[in-house]
PDB file of C-alpha atoms and ligand atoms in Angstrom:
ATOM      1  CA  MET O   5      27.227 -26.582  28.963  1.00 83.00           C
ATOM      2  CA  THR O   6      29.803 -28.928  30.395  1.00 93.00           C
ATOM      3  CA  PRO O   7      30.628 -28.524  33.848  1.00 97.00           C
ATOM      4  CA  GLY O   8      34.136 -27.458  35.115  1.00 98.00           C
ATOM      5  CA  ASP O   9      36.614 -24.895  34.676  1.00 98.00           C
ATOM      6  CA  THR O  10      35.526 -23.201  37.797  1.00 98.00           C
ATOM      7  CA  PRO O  11      37.859 -20.367  38.954  1.00 98.00           C
ATOM      8  CA  LEU O  12      40.735 -20.978  41.494  1.00 98.00           C
ATOM      9  CA  VAL O  13      40.875 -17.403  43.368  1.00 98.00           C
ATOM     10  CA  GLU O  14      42.700 -16.294  46.443  1.00 98.00           C
ATOM     11  CA  LEU O  15      41.419 -15.363  49.727  1.00 98.00           C
ATOM     12  CA  HIS O  16      43.518 -12.812  50.601  1.00 98.00           C
ATOM     13  CA  ALA O  17      41.746 -11.194  53.467  1.00 98.00           C
ATOM     14  CA  MET O  18      40.791 -14.417  55.091  1.00 97.00           C
ATOM     15  CA  ALA O  19      44.338 -16.141  54.986  1.00 98.00           C
ATOM     16  CA  PRO O  20      46.018 -16.128  58.405  1.00 98.00           C
ATOM     17  CA  VAL O  21      49.322 -13.491  58.407  1.00 98.00           C
ATOM     18  CA  GLY O  22      52.138 -15.386  56.658  1.00 98.00           C
ATOM     19  CA  THR O  23      49.955 -18.054  54.665  1.00 98.00           C
ATOM     20  CA  ARG O  24      48.201 -18.317  51.344  1.00 98.00           C
ATOM     21  CA  LEU O  25      44.670 -19.730  51.104  1.00 98.00           C
ATOM     22  CA  PHE O  26      42.651 -20.352  47.462  1.00 99.00           C
ATOM     23  CA  ALA O  27      39.768 -21.663  46.708  1.00 98.00           C
ATOM     24  CA  LYS O  28      38.068 -23.095  43.863  1.00 98.00           C
ATOM     25  CA  LEU O  29      34.524 -21.691  43.332  1.00 98.00           C
ATOM     26  CA  GLU O  30      32.537 -24.524  42.563  1.00 98.00           C
ATOM     27  CA  TRP O  31      29.121 -22.937  42.256  1.00 98.00           C
ATOM     28  CA  HIS O  32      30.486 -21.427  38.608  1.00 98.00           C
ATOM     29  CA  ASN O  33      28.924 -24.984  37.506  1.00 98.00           C
ATOM     30  CA  PRO O  34      25.995 -25.042  35.160  1.00 97.00           C
ATOM     31  CA  THR O  35      23.438 -25.724  38.316  1.00 96.00           C
ATOM     32  CA  GLY O  36      25.455 -24.308  40.674  1.00 96.00           C
ATOM     33  CA  SER O  37      27.337 -27.133  42.348  1.00 97.00           C
ATOM     34  CA  ILE O  38      30.364 -29.005  42.368  1.00 98.00           C
ATOM     35  CA  LYS O  39      27.867 -32.211  41.794  1.00 97.00           C
ATOM     36  CA  ASP O  40      27.514 -31.148  38.404  1.00 98.00           C
ATOM     37  CA  ARG O  41      30.384 -32.776  37.502  1.00 98.00           C
ATOM     38  CA  ALA O  42      29.487 -36.016  39.293  1.00 98.00           C
ATOM     39  CA  ALA O  43      26.009 -36.188  37.402  1.00 98.00           C
ATOM     40  CA  TRP O  44      27.472 -35.414  34.011  1.00 98.00           C
ATOM     41  CA  PHE O  45      30.288 -38.175  34.366  1.00 97.00           C
ATOM     42  CA  MET O  46      27.657 -40.659  35.722  1.00 98.00           C
ATOM     43  CA  PHE O  47      25.111 -39.785  33.240  1.00 98.00           C
ATOM     44  CA  GLN O  48      27.600 -39.866  30.029  1.00 97.00           C
ATOM     45  CA  ASN O  49      29.165 -42.871  31.622  1.00 97.00           C
ATOM     46  CA  ALA O  50      25.296 -44.867  32.317  1.00 97.00           C
ATOM     47  CA  ARG O  51      24.525 -43.515  28.336  1.00 96.00           C
ATOM     48  CA  GLN O  52      27.705 -45.213  27.072  1.00 97.00           C
ATOM     49  CA  ALA O  53      27.436 -48.238  28.402  1.00 97.00           C
ATOM     50  CA  GLY O  54      23.999 -48.912  27.271  1.00 96.00           C
ATOM     51  CA  LEU O  55      22.357 -49.003  30.931  1.00 95.00           C
ATOM     52  CA  LEU O  56      20.616 -45.675  30.426  1.00 96.00           C
ATOM     53  CA  THR O  57      18.467 -46.076  27.242  1.00 96.00           C
ATOM     54  CA  PRO O  58      16.425 -42.996  25.314  1.00 96.00           C
ATOM     55  CA  GLY O  59      13.796 -41.776  27.220  1.00 96.00           C
ATOM     56  CA  MET O  60      14.315 -44.238  30.430  1.00 96.00           C
ATOM     57  CA  PRO O  61      13.613 -42.672  33.809  1.00 97.00           C
ATOM     58  CA  LEU O  62      16.233 -41.759  36.037  1.00 97.00           C
ATOM     59  CA  ILE O  63      15.980 -42.185  39.620  1.00 96.00           C
ATOM     60  CA  GLU O  64      18.513 -40.648  42.419  1.00 94.00           C
ATOM     61  CA  SER O  65      18.461 -40.289  46.166  1.00 89.00           C
ATOM     62  CA  THR O  66      20.020 -37.162  47.358  1.00 83.00           C
ATOM     63  CA  SER O  67      19.798 -34.230  49.740  1.00 63.00           C
ATOM     64  CA  GLY O  68      19.808 -31.909  46.435  1.00 82.00           C
ATOM     65  CA  ASN O  69      22.928 -31.050  44.425  1.00 91.00           C
ATOM     66  CA  THR O  70      23.329 -34.089  42.603  1.00 93.00           C
ATOM     67  CA  GLY O  71      19.690 -34.411  42.046  1.00 93.00           C
ATOM     68  CA  ILE O  72      19.683 -30.704  40.721  1.00 94.00           C
ATOM     69  CA  GLY O  73      22.592 -31.709  38.598  1.00 96.00           C
ATOM     70  CA  LEU O  74      21.059 -34.897  37.279  1.00 97.00           C
ATOM     71  CA  ALA O  75      17.534 -33.175  37.014  1.00 97.00           C
ATOM     72  CA  ARG O  76      18.909 -30.831  34.262  1.00 97.00           C
ATOM     73  CA  LEU O  77      20.640 -33.609  32.444  1.00 98.00           C
ATOM     74  CA  ALA O  78      17.661 -35.699  32.481  1.00 97.00           C
ATOM     75  CA  LEU O  79      15.488 -32.626  31.126  1.00 97.00           C
ATOM     76  CA  ILE O  80      17.591 -31.703  28.482  1.00 97.00           C
ATOM     77  CA  ASN O  81      18.155 -35.300  27.317  1.00 97.00           C
ATOM     78  CA  GLY O  82      14.554 -36.481  27.458  1.00 98.00           C
ATOM     79  CA  HIS O  83      14.844 -38.597  30.858  1.00 98.00           C
ATOM     80  CA  PRO O  84      11.760 -38.334  33.448  1.00 97.00           C
ATOM     81  CA  MET O  85      13.525 -37.726  36.999  1.00 97.00           C
ATOM     82  CA  THR O  86      12.667 -38.817  40.246  1.00 96.00           C
ATOM     83  CA  ILE O  87      14.549 -37.495  43.229  1.00 95.00           C
ATOM     84  CA  CYS O  88      14.062 -39.222  46.796  1.00 94.00           C
ATOM     85  CA  LEU O  89      14.719 -36.829  49.215  1.00 91.00           C
ATOM     86  CA  PRO O  90      14.373 -35.950  52.855  1.00 89.00           C
ATOM     87  CA  ALA O  91      10.996 -34.397  53.609  1.00 91.00           C
ATOM     88  CA  ASN O  92      13.091 -31.898  55.849  1.00 86.00           C
ATOM     89  CA  SER O  93      15.303 -30.729  52.784  1.00 84.00           C
ATOM     90  CA  THR O  94      15.413 -26.926  52.402  1.00 81.00           C
ATOM     91  CA  PRO O  95      12.210 -25.451  50.307  1.00 85.00           C
ATOM     92  CA  GLU O  96      14.771 -23.723  47.939  1.00 84.00           C
ATOM     93  CA  ARG O  97      15.921 -27.328  47.068  1.00 86.00           C
ATOM     94  CA  LYS O  98      12.533 -28.457  46.476  1.00 90.00           C
ATOM     95  CA  GLN O  99      11.742 -25.675  44.385  1.00 91.00           C
ATOM     96  CA  LEU O 100      14.667 -25.727  42.259  1.00 91.00           C
ATOM     97  CA  LEU O 101      14.307 -29.633  41.808  1.00 94.00           C
ATOM     98  CA  ARG O 102      10.698 -29.091  40.686  1.00 95.00           C
ATOM     99  CA  ALA O 103      11.730 -26.127  38.544  1.00 95.00           C
ATOM    100  CA  TYR O 104      14.029 -28.397  36.721  1.00 96.00           C
ATOM    101  CA  GLY O 105      11.236 -30.941  36.021  1.00 96.00           C
ATOM    102  CA  ALA O 106      11.751 -33.705  38.515  1.00 96.00           C
ATOM    103  CA  ARG O 107       9.297 -35.340  40.565  1.00 96.00           C
ATOM    104  CA  LEU O 108       9.981 -35.473  44.194  1.00 96.00           C
ATOM    105  CA  VAL O 109       9.624 -38.606  46.574  1.00 95.00           C
ATOM    106  CA  GLU O 110      10.017 -36.938  50.198  1.00 95.00           C
ATOM    107  CA  VAL O 111      11.039 -39.411  52.519  1.00 94.00           C
ATOM    108  CA  ASP O 112      10.803 -39.193  56.659  1.00 94.00           C
ATOM    109  CA  GLY O 113      14.839 -39.069  57.851  1.00 90.00           C
ATOM    110  CA  GLY O 114      17.634 -38.359  56.507  1.00 84.00           C
ATOM    111  CA  PRO O 115      19.825 -39.384  53.349  1.00 81.00           C
ATOM    112  CA  ASN O 116      20.072 -42.999  54.666  1.00 86.00           C
ATOM    113  CA  GLU O 117      16.218 -43.350  54.135  1.00 92.00           C
ATOM    114  CA  SER O 118      16.113 -41.627  50.863  1.00 91.00           C
ATOM    115  CA  ILE O 119      18.895 -43.672  49.599  1.00 89.00           C
ATOM    116  CA  GLU O 120      16.454 -47.152  50.649  1.00 94.00           C
ATOM    117  CA  MET O 121      13.625 -45.599  49.134  1.00 95.00           C
ATOM    118  CA  ALA O 122      15.057 -45.245  45.955  1.00 95.00           C
ATOM    119  CA  LYS O 123      16.237 -48.502  45.832  1.00 95.00           C
ATOM    120  CA  ALA O 124      13.020 -49.882  46.371  1.00 96.00           C
ATOM    121  CA  LEU O 125      11.990 -47.783  43.406  1.00 95.00           C
ATOM    122  CA  VAL O 126      14.581 -49.098  41.333  1.00 95.00           C
ATOM    123  CA  ALA O 127      13.959 -52.611  42.257  1.00 95.00           C
ATOM    124  CA  SER O 128      10.503 -52.356  41.233  1.00 93.00           C
ATOM    125  CA  GLY O 129      11.440 -51.418  37.995  1.00 89.00           C
ATOM    126  CA  GLU O 130      10.844 -47.794  37.777  1.00 82.00           C
ATOM    127  CA  GLY O 131      14.022 -46.929  36.105  1.00 94.00           C
ATOM    128  CA  TYR O 132      17.715 -46.319  36.252  1.00 96.00           C
ATOM    129  CA  MET O 133      19.772 -45.274  39.453  1.00 96.00           C
ATOM    130  CA  CYS O 134      23.478 -43.621  38.823  1.00 95.00           C
ATOM    131  CA  TYR O 135      23.562 -44.036  42.540  1.00 94.00           C
ATOM    132  CA  GLN O 136      26.357 -41.481  43.572  1.00 94.00           C
ATOM    133  CA  TYR O 137      27.366 -43.482  46.718  1.00 93.00           C
ATOM    134  CA  GLY O 138      28.789 -46.390  44.706  1.00 96.00           C
ATOM    135  CA  ASN O 139      29.576 -45.231  40.986  1.00 97.00           C
ATOM    136  CA  PRO O 140      33.005 -45.024  40.313  1.00 97.00           C
ATOM    137  CA  GLY O 141      32.162 -41.954  37.939  1.00 98.00           C
ATOM    138  CA  ASN O 142      31.686 -39.553  40.903  1.00 98.00           C
ATOM    139  CA  PRO O 143      35.113 -39.791  41.937  1.00 98.00           C
ATOM    140  CA  GLU O 144      36.591 -39.843  38.684  1.00 98.00           C
ATOM    141  CA  ALA O 145      35.106 -36.431  37.892  1.00 98.00           C
ATOM    142  CA  HIS O 146      37.188 -35.198  40.214  1.00 98.00           C
ATOM    143  CA  GLU O 147      40.343 -37.018  39.806  1.00 98.00           C
ATOM    144  CA  PHE O 148      40.147 -36.142  36.206  1.00 98.00           C
ATOM    145  CA  GLY O 149      38.152 -32.727  36.312  1.00 98.00           C
ATOM    146  CA  THR O 150      38.641 -30.870  39.418  1.00 98.00           C
ATOM    147  CA  ALA O 151      42.113 -31.791  40.403  1.00 98.00           C
ATOM    148  CA  LEU O 152      43.728 -31.257  37.097  1.00 98.00           C
ATOM    149  CA  GLU O 153      42.165 -27.904  36.954  1.00 98.00           C
ATOM    150  CA  ILE O 154      43.872 -27.184  40.114  1.00 99.00           C
ATOM    151  CA  ILE O 155      47.128 -28.094  38.942  1.00 98.00           C
ATOM    152  CA  ARG O 156      46.665 -26.061  35.809  1.00 98.00           C
ATOM    153  CA  ASP O 157      45.665 -23.077  37.686  1.00 98.00           C
ATOM    154  CA  TRP O 158      47.850 -23.498  40.747  1.00 98.00           C
ATOM    155  CA  PRO O 159      49.539 -20.036  40.650  1.00 98.00           C
ATOM    156  CA  LEU O 160      52.589 -20.669  43.123  1.00 98.00           C
ATOM    157  CA  ASP O 161      55.880 -22.213  42.243  1.00 98.00           C
ATOM    158  CA  GLU O 162      55.781 -24.216  45.155  1.00 98.00           C
ATOM    159  CA  ALA O 163      53.419 -27.216  45.602  1.00 98.00           C
ATOM    160  CA  PRO O 164      50.117 -26.444  47.653  1.00 98.00           C
ATOM    161  CA  ASP O 165      50.973 -27.867  51.294  1.00 98.00           C
ATOM    162  CA  HIS O 166      46.962 -28.955  51.967  1.00 98.00           C
ATOM    163  CA  VAL O 167      43.970 -29.316  50.163  1.00 99.00           C
ATOM    164  CA  PHE O 168      40.422 -29.453  52.073  1.00 99.00           C
ATOM    165  CA  CYS O 169      37.093 -31.181  51.180  1.00 98.00           C
ATOM    166  CA  ALA O 170      34.022 -31.584  52.443  1.00 98.00           C
ATOM    167  CA  TYR O 171      33.411 -35.538  52.764  1.00 98.00           C
ATOM    168  CA  GLY O 172      29.549 -36.123  51.613  1.00 96.00           C
ATOM    169  CA  THR O 173      29.490 -39.191  49.344  1.00 95.00           C
ATOM    170  CA  GLY O 174      33.382 -38.932  49.336  1.00 98.00           C
ATOM    171  CA  GLY O 175      33.635 -38.514  45.469  1.00 98.00           C
ATOM    172  CA  THR O 176      35.313 -34.930  45.621  1.00 98.00           C
ATOM    173  CA  LEU O 177      37.750 -36.023  48.452  1.00 98.00           C
ATOM    174  CA  THR O 178      38.595 -39.175  46.874  1.00 98.00           C
ATOM    175  CA  GLY O 179      38.913 -38.040  43.412  1.00 98.00           C
ATOM    176  CA  VAL O 180      40.889 -34.728  44.224  1.00 98.00           C
ATOM    177  CA  SER O 181      42.955 -36.570  46.558  1.00 98.00           C
ATOM    178  CA  ARG O 182      43.665 -39.302  43.952  1.00 98.00           C
ATOM    179  CA  GLY O 183      44.483 -36.590  41.252  1.00 98.00           C
ATOM    180  CA  LEU O 184      46.128 -33.943  43.264  1.00 98.00           C
ATOM    181  CA  ARG O 185      48.920 -36.895  44.763  1.00 98.00           C
ATOM    182  CA  LYS O 186      49.986 -37.908  41.475  1.00 98.00           C
ATOM    183  CA  ARG O 187      51.480 -34.339  41.088  1.00 98.00           C
ATOM    184  CA  TYR O 188      51.946 -33.190  44.505  1.00 98.00           C
ATOM    185  CA  PRO O 189      53.021 -36.286  46.595  1.00 98.00           C
ATOM    186  CA  ASP O 190      53.712 -34.525  49.670  1.00 98.00           C
ATOM    187  CA  ILE O 191      50.058 -32.599  49.697  1.00 98.00           C
ATOM    188  CA  ARG O 192      48.031 -33.022  52.828  1.00 98.00           C
ATOM    189  CA  VAL O 193      44.560 -33.927  52.080  1.00 98.00           C
ATOM    190  CA  HIS O 194      41.994 -32.906  54.578  1.00 98.00           C
ATOM    191  CA  SER O 195      38.571 -34.290  54.954  1.00 98.00           C
ATOM    192  CA  VAL O 196      36.383 -31.873  56.403  1.00 98.00           C
ATOM    193  CA  GLU O 197      33.199 -33.690  58.213  1.00 98.00           C
ATOM    194  CA  GLU O 198      30.189 -32.955  60.248  1.00 98.00           C
ATOM    195  CA  PHE O 199      29.774 -34.174  63.669  1.00 98.00           C
ATOM    196  CA  VAL O 200      27.060 -37.022  63.114  1.00 95.00           C
ATOM    197  CA  ASP O 201      24.811 -35.333  65.989  1.00 95.00           C
ATOM    198  CA  ASP O 202      24.837 -32.108  64.120  1.00 95.00           C
ATOM    199  CA  PRO O 203      24.258 -32.274  60.487  1.00 91.00           C
ATOM    200  CA  ILE O 204      25.214 -29.925  57.436  1.00 93.00           C
ATOM    201  CA  SER O 205      23.666 -30.144  54.155  1.00 88.00           C
ATOM    202  CA  GLY O 206      25.391 -32.103  51.831  1.00 90.00           C
ATOM    203  CA  MET O 207      28.199 -33.655  54.581  1.00 94.00           C
ATOM    204  CA  ARG O 208      28.472 -36.971  56.246  1.00 94.00           C
ATOM    205  CA  SER O 209      30.462 -38.007  59.253  1.00 96.00           C
ATOM    206  CA  GLN O 210      32.683 -41.247  59.582  1.00 95.00           C
ATOM    207  CA  ALA O 211      30.421 -42.119  62.630  1.00 95.00           C
ATOM    208  CA  ASP O 212      27.564 -42.275  60.400  1.00 93.00           C
ATOM    209  CA  PRO O 213      26.886 -46.375  60.108  1.00 93.00           C
ATOM    210  CA  PHE O 214      26.388 -46.306  56.269  1.00 91.00           C
ATOM    211  CA  GLN O 215      29.913 -44.950  54.592  1.00 95.00           C
ATOM    212  CA  PRO O 216      29.754 -44.979  50.964  1.00 95.00           C
ATOM    213  CA  PRO O 217      31.604 -47.386  48.729  1.00 97.00           C
ATOM    214  CA  VAL O 218      33.316 -44.453  46.953  1.00 98.00           C
ATOM    215  CA  ALA O 219      34.609 -43.124  49.698  1.00 98.00           C
ATOM    216  CA  ASP O 220      38.404 -43.996  49.790  1.00 97.00           C
ATOM    217  CA  PHE O 221      40.275 -42.236  52.913  1.00 97.00           C
ATOM    218  CA  GLY O 222      43.586 -44.109  51.866  1.00 96.00           C
ATOM    219  CA  LEU O 223      44.943 -40.764  51.146  1.00 96.00           C
ATOM    220  CA  VAL O 224      43.390 -38.778  53.595  1.00 98.00           C
ATOM    221  CA  THR O 225      46.140 -37.380  55.990  1.00 98.00           C
ATOM    222  CA  ASP O 226      43.917 -35.124  58.442  1.00 98.00           C
ATOM    223  CA  ARG O 227      40.491 -35.026  59.520  1.00 98.00           C
ATOM    224  CA  HIS O 228      38.359 -32.240  61.161  1.00 98.00           C
ATOM    225  CA  GLU O 229      34.789 -32.203  62.466  1.00 98.00           C
ATOM    226  CA  VAL O 230      32.961 -29.024  62.464  1.00 98.00           C
ATOM    227  CA  ARG O 231      29.687 -27.937  64.139  1.00 97.00           C
ATOM    228  CA  LYS O 232      27.072 -26.594  61.791  1.00 96.00           C
ATOM    229  CA  GLY O 233      27.318 -23.147  64.186  1.00 95.00           C
ATOM    230  CA  GLU O 234      31.141 -22.989  63.476  1.00 96.00           C
ATOM    231  CA  ALA O 235      30.327 -23.251  59.513  1.00 97.00           C
ATOM    232  CA  ALA O 236      27.631 -20.775  59.754  1.00 95.00           C
ATOM    233  CA  GLU O 237      29.986 -18.228  61.383  1.00 95.00           C
ATOM    234  CA  MET O 238      32.918 -18.760  58.725  1.00 97.00           C
ATOM    235  CA  VAL O 239      29.781 -18.118  55.859  1.00 96.00           C
ATOM    236  CA  HIS O 240      29.055 -14.740  57.508  1.00 95.00           C
ATOM    237  CA  GLU O 241      32.665 -14.062  57.582  1.00 97.00           C
ATOM    238  CA  VAL O 242      33.836 -15.050  54.055  1.00 98.00           C
ATOM    239  CA  MET O 243      30.746 -12.902  53.114  1.00 97.00           C
ATOM    240  CA  GLN O 244      31.908  -9.931  55.076  1.00 97.00           C
ATOM    241  CA  THR O 245      35.958 -10.009  54.176  1.00 97.00           C
ATOM    242  CA  GLU O 246      35.701 -11.676  50.618  1.00 97.00           C
ATOM    243  CA  GLY O 247      32.266 -10.838  49.245  1.00 98.00           C
ATOM    244  CA  HIS O 248      31.652 -14.325  48.517  1.00 98.00           C
ATOM    245  CA  PHE O 249      28.245 -16.132  49.197  1.00 97.00           C
ATOM    246  CA  VAL O 250      29.127 -19.564  49.938  1.00 97.00           C
ATOM    247  CA  GLY O 251      26.847 -22.575  51.635  1.00 96.00           C
ATOM    248  CA  THR O 252      27.300 -24.116  54.789  1.00 95.00           C
ATOM    249  CA  SER O 253      29.532 -26.896  53.832  1.00 97.00           C
ATOM    250  CA  SER O 254      32.101 -24.070  52.200  1.00 98.00           C
ATOM    251  CA  GLY O 255      31.685 -22.463  55.667  1.00 98.00           C
ATOM    252  CA  ALA O 256      32.825 -25.738  57.299  1.00 98.00           C
ATOM    253  CA  ILE O 257      35.642 -26.180  55.128  1.00 98.00           C
ATOM    254  CA  LEU O 258      36.741 -22.529  55.568  1.00 98.00           C
ATOM    255  CA  HIS O 259      36.462 -23.042  59.246  1.00 98.00           C
ATOM    256  CA  ALA O 260      38.743 -26.357  59.124  1.00 98.00           C
ATOM    257  CA  ALA O 261      41.274 -24.528  56.886  1.00 99.00           C
ATOM    258  CA  VAL O 262      41.711 -21.184  58.587  1.00 98.00           C
ATOM    259  CA  ASN O 263      42.313 -22.896  61.997  1.00 98.00           C
ATOM    260  CA  HIS O 264      44.596 -25.495  60.556  1.00 98.00           C
ATOM    261  CA  LEU O 265      46.695 -23.030  58.727  1.00 98.00           C
ATOM    262  CA  SER O 266      46.962 -20.380  61.482  1.00 98.00           C
ATOM    263  CA  ALA O 267      48.096 -23.455  63.770  1.00 98.00           C
ATOM    264  CA  HIS O 268      50.572 -24.680  61.131  1.00 98.00           C
ATOM    265  CA  GLY O 269      51.134 -22.160  58.250  1.00 98.00           C
ATOM    266  CA  GLY O 270      51.504 -22.934  54.830  1.00 98.00           C
ATOM    267  CA  THR O 271      49.813 -22.607  51.402  1.00 98.00           C
ATOM    268  CA  ALA O 272      46.701 -24.387  50.789  1.00 99.00           C
ATOM    269  CA  VAL O 273      43.498 -24.746  48.315  1.00 98.00           C
ATOM    270  CA  THR O 274      40.035 -25.411  49.185  1.00 99.00           C
ATOM    271  CA  VAL O 275      37.334 -26.897  47.261  1.00 99.00           C
ATOM    272  CA  LEU O 276      34.131 -24.728  47.973  1.00 98.00           C
ATOM    273  CA  PRO O 277      30.900 -26.988  46.924  1.00 98.00           C
ATOM    274  CA  ASP O 278      28.285 -24.351  46.527  1.00 97.00           C
ATOM    275  CA  ALA O 279      26.644 -20.791  47.375  1.00 97.00           C
ATOM    276  CA  GLY O 280      24.650 -19.821  49.651  1.00 94.00           C
ATOM    277  CA  TRP O 281      21.209 -19.349  47.805  1.00 90.00           C
ATOM    278  CA  LYS O 282      19.901 -22.684  48.885  1.00 86.00           C
ATOM    279  CA  TYR O 283      20.482 -22.174  52.455  1.00 88.00           C
ATOM    280  CA  LEU O 284      18.827 -18.642  52.652  1.00 86.00           C
ATOM    281  CA  SER O 285      16.113 -19.780  54.821  1.00 81.00           C
ATOM    282  CA  GLY O 286      18.334 -21.853  57.102  1.00 78.00           C
ATOM    283  CA  ALA O 287      20.663 -21.396  59.647  1.00 74.00           C
ATOM    284  CA  PRO O 288      23.476 -18.826  58.280  1.00 76.00           C
ATOM    285  CA  TRP O 289      20.746 -16.594  57.040  1.00 82.00           C
ATOM    286  CA  ALA O 290      17.485 -17.393  58.898  1.00 76.00           C
ATOM    287  CA  GLU O 291      17.349 -14.013  60.853  1.00 70.00           C
ATOM    288  CA  LEU O 292      17.493 -12.046  57.715  1.00 65.00           C
ATOM    289  CA  ALA O 293      14.109 -13.280  56.841  1.00 58.00           C
ATOM    290  CA  ALA O 294      12.563 -11.638  60.032  1.00 55.00           C
ATOM    291  CA  PRO O 295      10.184  -8.877  59.194  1.00 51.00           C
ATOM    292  CA  ALA O 296      11.572  -5.544  58.897  1.00 49.00           C
ATOM    293  CA  THR O 297      11.089  -2.945  61.962  1.00 51.00           C
ATOM    294  CA  CYS O 298      11.117   0.335  60.334  1.00 47.00           C
ATOM    295  CA  GLY O 299       8.484   1.700  58.113  1.00 46.00           C
ATOM    296  CA  ALA O 300       8.972   1.891  54.157  1.00 47.00           C
ATOM    297  CA  THR O 301       9.871   5.599  53.426  1.00 46.00           C
TER     298      THR O 301
HETATM  299  N1  PMP V 421      28.840 -29.774  50.000  1.00 73.98           N
HETATM  300  C1  PMP V 421      27.492 -29.953  49.504  1.00 73.98           C
HETATM  301  C2  PMP V 421      26.624 -28.817  49.610  1.00 73.98           C
HETATM  302  C3  PMP V 421      26.866 -31.157  48.899  1.00 73.98           C
HETATM  303  O1  PMP V 421      25.910 -30.969  48.295  1.00 73.98           O
HETATM  304  C4  PMP V 421      27.815 -32.312  48.762  1.00 73.98           C
HETATM  305  C5  PMP V 421      27.186 -33.382  47.860  1.00 73.98           C
HETATM  306  N2  PMP V 421      27.114 -34.313  49.141  1.00 73.98           N
HETATM  307  C6  PMP V 421      29.178 -31.891  49.503  1.00 73.98           C
HETATM  308  C7  PMP V 421      29.659 -31.050  50.355  1.00 73.98           C
HETATM  309  C8  PMP V 421      29.781 -33.168  49.436  1.00 73.98           C
HETATM  310  O2  PMP V 421      30.386 -33.570  48.339  1.00 73.98           O
HETATM  311  P1  PMP V 421      30.821 -35.413  47.833  1.00 73.98           P
HETATM  312  O3  PMP V 421      29.454 -35.865  47.728  1.00 73.98           O
HETATM  313  O4  PMP V 421      31.726 -35.154  46.818  1.00 73.98           O
HETATM  314  O5  PMP V 421      31.443 -35.804  49.075  1.00 73.98           O
END
């Protein structure tokens, strides 16, 4: 199963009055996230270039979704996989990675420390790293995949006014903006970011000292910083109004999109990276984990 061809749906109930809001549901990918697209492109490119030879170990640093996508490809193509990730990543992510057969190297600190650890393993000759932060295949997966699908499936006669993407490695933002601008020269491109002191899983802040080399903000017209609490509120709202079970970065994107549309109007497409499964023990849903107080009947 190859990634892509995810549904583009309208969010009727969430759209502010007089606006139209659409969402590309990226959890309809083989391992449940948008990062299957980048994993597939980088993996194929490395095999075709002869950088990744049969049976060669793969190493990657990732807070989860890219690792899960790569671990699946490694598993079904016969490559051992090592993932360096922050020790405080949610248990669901770690379990999923182990389920896909990956060896985990848990690192104290955040994504930046995980990158350093993965680089050290590669330097000691332990295998090939796709390095999503600097690999052109990461944005290309969106320029030639995600963006073209949006253009193909956009249901209105008029071009979309806005597109909203989360900023993590910058792959989605860079690729989608390049792909959509060719067809929609006036589209406004919105980068949705975390606050540097209030991290959201999978996202990044432009205030972070490390800026991924693949991230190109040249076509970005607007930036939105979103608090984790605001994203969590929106995760609940989209569940209650539309019945979509989204992850926290999707909540952040929808927070930015709904606020912007209510102030400025127009039509927007959002690219929602993953569903809520990996976050059940985290902020948006933690209270549901409390033991039931009523007796069983
Ligand atoms: N949301 C989630 C849940 C992610 O895992 C990622 C990937 N880091 C993103 C958003 C951002 O995507 P990108 O890496 O393409 O910027």
